[in-house]
Amino acid sequence: MDPEGRYSRQVRFAKIGVEGQEKLRNSRVTVLGCGALGGGIAQCLGRAGVGRLRIVDRDFLEWSNLARQVLFDEEDVRDHTPKAVAAARRLRRVNSEIEVEPVVADITPTNVLSLIEDADVVADGSDNMELRFLVNDACVKLSKPWVYGGAVAARGMTMTVRPGTTACLRCVLEDAPSAEALPTCNEVGVLNTLTGLLSSIQSNEVIKLLIGSGEVNEALLRVDVWSLTFEASRVERRGDCPACALRRFDFLDAPAPRVLKLRGRSLVQVSPERPTKLDFTSLAGSLRKDGNVEYNEYVMVFKSGACELDVFRDGRVIVKGVSDAETARRVVSRYLPL
Ligand SMILES: [Zn+2]
């Protein structure tokens, strides 16, 4: 080992060592969501030398992301760069020895298995509970260890799930709480100190899983960075857990919703009925008569009066400035051939 090499300091940490580092190099991790938690995790794992990272995110950068999301800068916001793409670009500059695969997509029951099937470990960087239950179903079904994390305001939670060995998310919470029952970061805010801390804890769990450490977190850990409290509760597998005991995958078997209101924001996402690949050049030609069009390789922004549509190549559209699904669907069908 080069004594001053890139990984020399973590290799000197006895619990990783040369052997652990080699395991990291030969590992593959899927990071689902690349906001504050997912971006923090991708950064830790990429710098630590995890050989292959797949980063999945459906959004592109906004100004309100920069206060927390460590992989991005102002240029990414101005260029409307998708988060997954900006994260991959940044990580390749940080560490050219690893492979980073950006995937700009919504995570749905249709694609989640293919996004994780070749991963050794899955890291949760998502921003809502429905999605985490879907991830739990997919990881339990494929026996993939995964690290849950959620953060809002100054409080966060994390838990490491080893399907078949430790409790899964549905052992702890049988059903996803209703969307209205939980506050979101858009409503009550979130601190970058919390997301930094929590993403570091999640990354450390991923690293321990990858190198086969027996010291993985088996508790549900609650953290409050404002009152500075850490509380670990013991969680047990349930004999009647729908997912890990009965192997009923309710979230994975549910149809993907076509129209999704993004909570706490005046945004509605409309997905195409069938998989599609849009040709932005011809679409821009037809939309220019109705409004202003700008596009890059990944996203097209169309503005007409008070209406703004962010159109992705896979046909997914985010409609801004509307708050109900029906209006969003109408606006999309008026302008797009979906
Ligand atoms: Zn379970």
Tab-separated table of N, CA, C and O and ligand atoms in Angstrom, residues 136 140 166-172 237-238 241-245, ligand 1:
chain	number	residue	atom	x	y	z
A	136	ASN	N	-38.286	-1.020	0.750
A	136	ASN	CA	-38.261	-2.134	1.705
A	136	ASN	C	-38.768	-3.423	1.043
A	136	ASN	O	-38.138	-4.478	1.151
A	140	VAL	N	-36.381	-6.595	0.542
A	140	VAL	CA	-36.723	-7.855	1.214
A	140	VAL	C	-36.890	-8.948	0.163
A	140	VAL	O	-36.373	-10.050	0.308
A	166	THR	N	-32.577	-9.136	10.454
A	166	THR	CA	-33.039	-8.084	11.370
A	166	THR	C	-34.425	-7.604	10.926
A	166	THR	O	-34.904	-7.968	9.851
A	167	ALA	N	-35.033	-6.769	11.778
A	167	ALA	CA	-36.365	-6.239	11.462
A	167	ALA	C	-36.311	-5.430	10.172
A	167	ALA	O	-35.312	-4.769	9.880
A	168	CYS	N	-37.393	-5.510	9.390
A	168	CYS	CA	-37.491	-4.653	8.204
A	168	CYS	C	-38.384	-3.468	8.548
A	168	CYS	O	-38.914	-3.374	9.660
A	169	LEU	N	-38.541	-2.557	7.581
A	169	LEU	CA	-39.309	-1.339	7.881
A	169	LEU	C	-40.757	-1.669	8.249
A	169	LEU	O	-41.354	-1.024	9.106
A	170	ARG	N	-41.321	-2.707	7.621
A	170	ARG	CA	-42.715	-3.059	7.943
A	170	ARG	C	-42.847	-3.829	9.254
A	170	ARG	O	-43.945	-3.969	9.774
A	171	CYS	N	-41.753	-4.344	9.792
A	171	CYS	CA	-41.818	-4.900	11.145
A	171	CYS	C	-42.011	-3.750	12.138
A	171	CYS	O	-42.618	-3.908	13.186
A	172	VAL	N	-41.445	-2.585	11.793
A	172	VAL	CA	-41.484	-1.440	12.706
A	172	VAL	C	-42.766	-0.635	12.508
A	172	VAL	O	-43.440	-0.251	13.467
A	237	ARG	N	-37.933	-8.475	14.746
A	237	ARG	CA	-38.700	-8.982	13.602
A	237	ARG	C	-40.060	-9.444	14.091
A	237	ARG	O	-40.174	-10.001	15.174
A	238	ARG	N	-41.076	-9.191	13.270
A	238	ARG	CA	-42.426	-9.641	13.650
A	238	ARG	C	-42.781	-10.898	12.875
A	238	ARG	O	-42.593	-10.956	11.663
A	241	CYS	N	-45.051	-10.051	10.032
A	241	CYS	CA	-44.712	-8.920	9.148
A	241	CYS	C	-45.136	-9.268	7.718
A	241	CYS	O	-44.750	-10.318	7.189
A	242	PRO	N	-45.953	-8.385	7.082
A	242	PRO	CA	-46.422	-8.707	5.728
A	242	PRO	C	-45.257	-8.916	4.757
A	242	PRO	O	-45.341	-9.783	3.882
A	243	ALA	N	-44.168	-8.150	4.924
A	243	ALA	CA	-43.075	-8.230	3.941
A	243	ALA	C	-42.104	-9.366	4.264
A	243	ALA	O	-41.988	-10.326	3.510
A	244	CYS	N	-41.397	-9.277	5.419
A	244	CYS	CA	-40.285	-10.212	5.615
A	244	CYS	C	-40.722	-11.551	6.197
A	244	CYS	O	-39.966	-12.515	6.127
A	245	ALA	N	-41.956	-11.633	6.760
A	245	ALA	CA	-42.416	-12.938	7.246
A	245	ALA	C	-43.372	-13.582	6.227
A	245	ALA	O	-43.170	-14.702	5.790
B	1	ZN	ZN	-40.472	-7.305	8.360
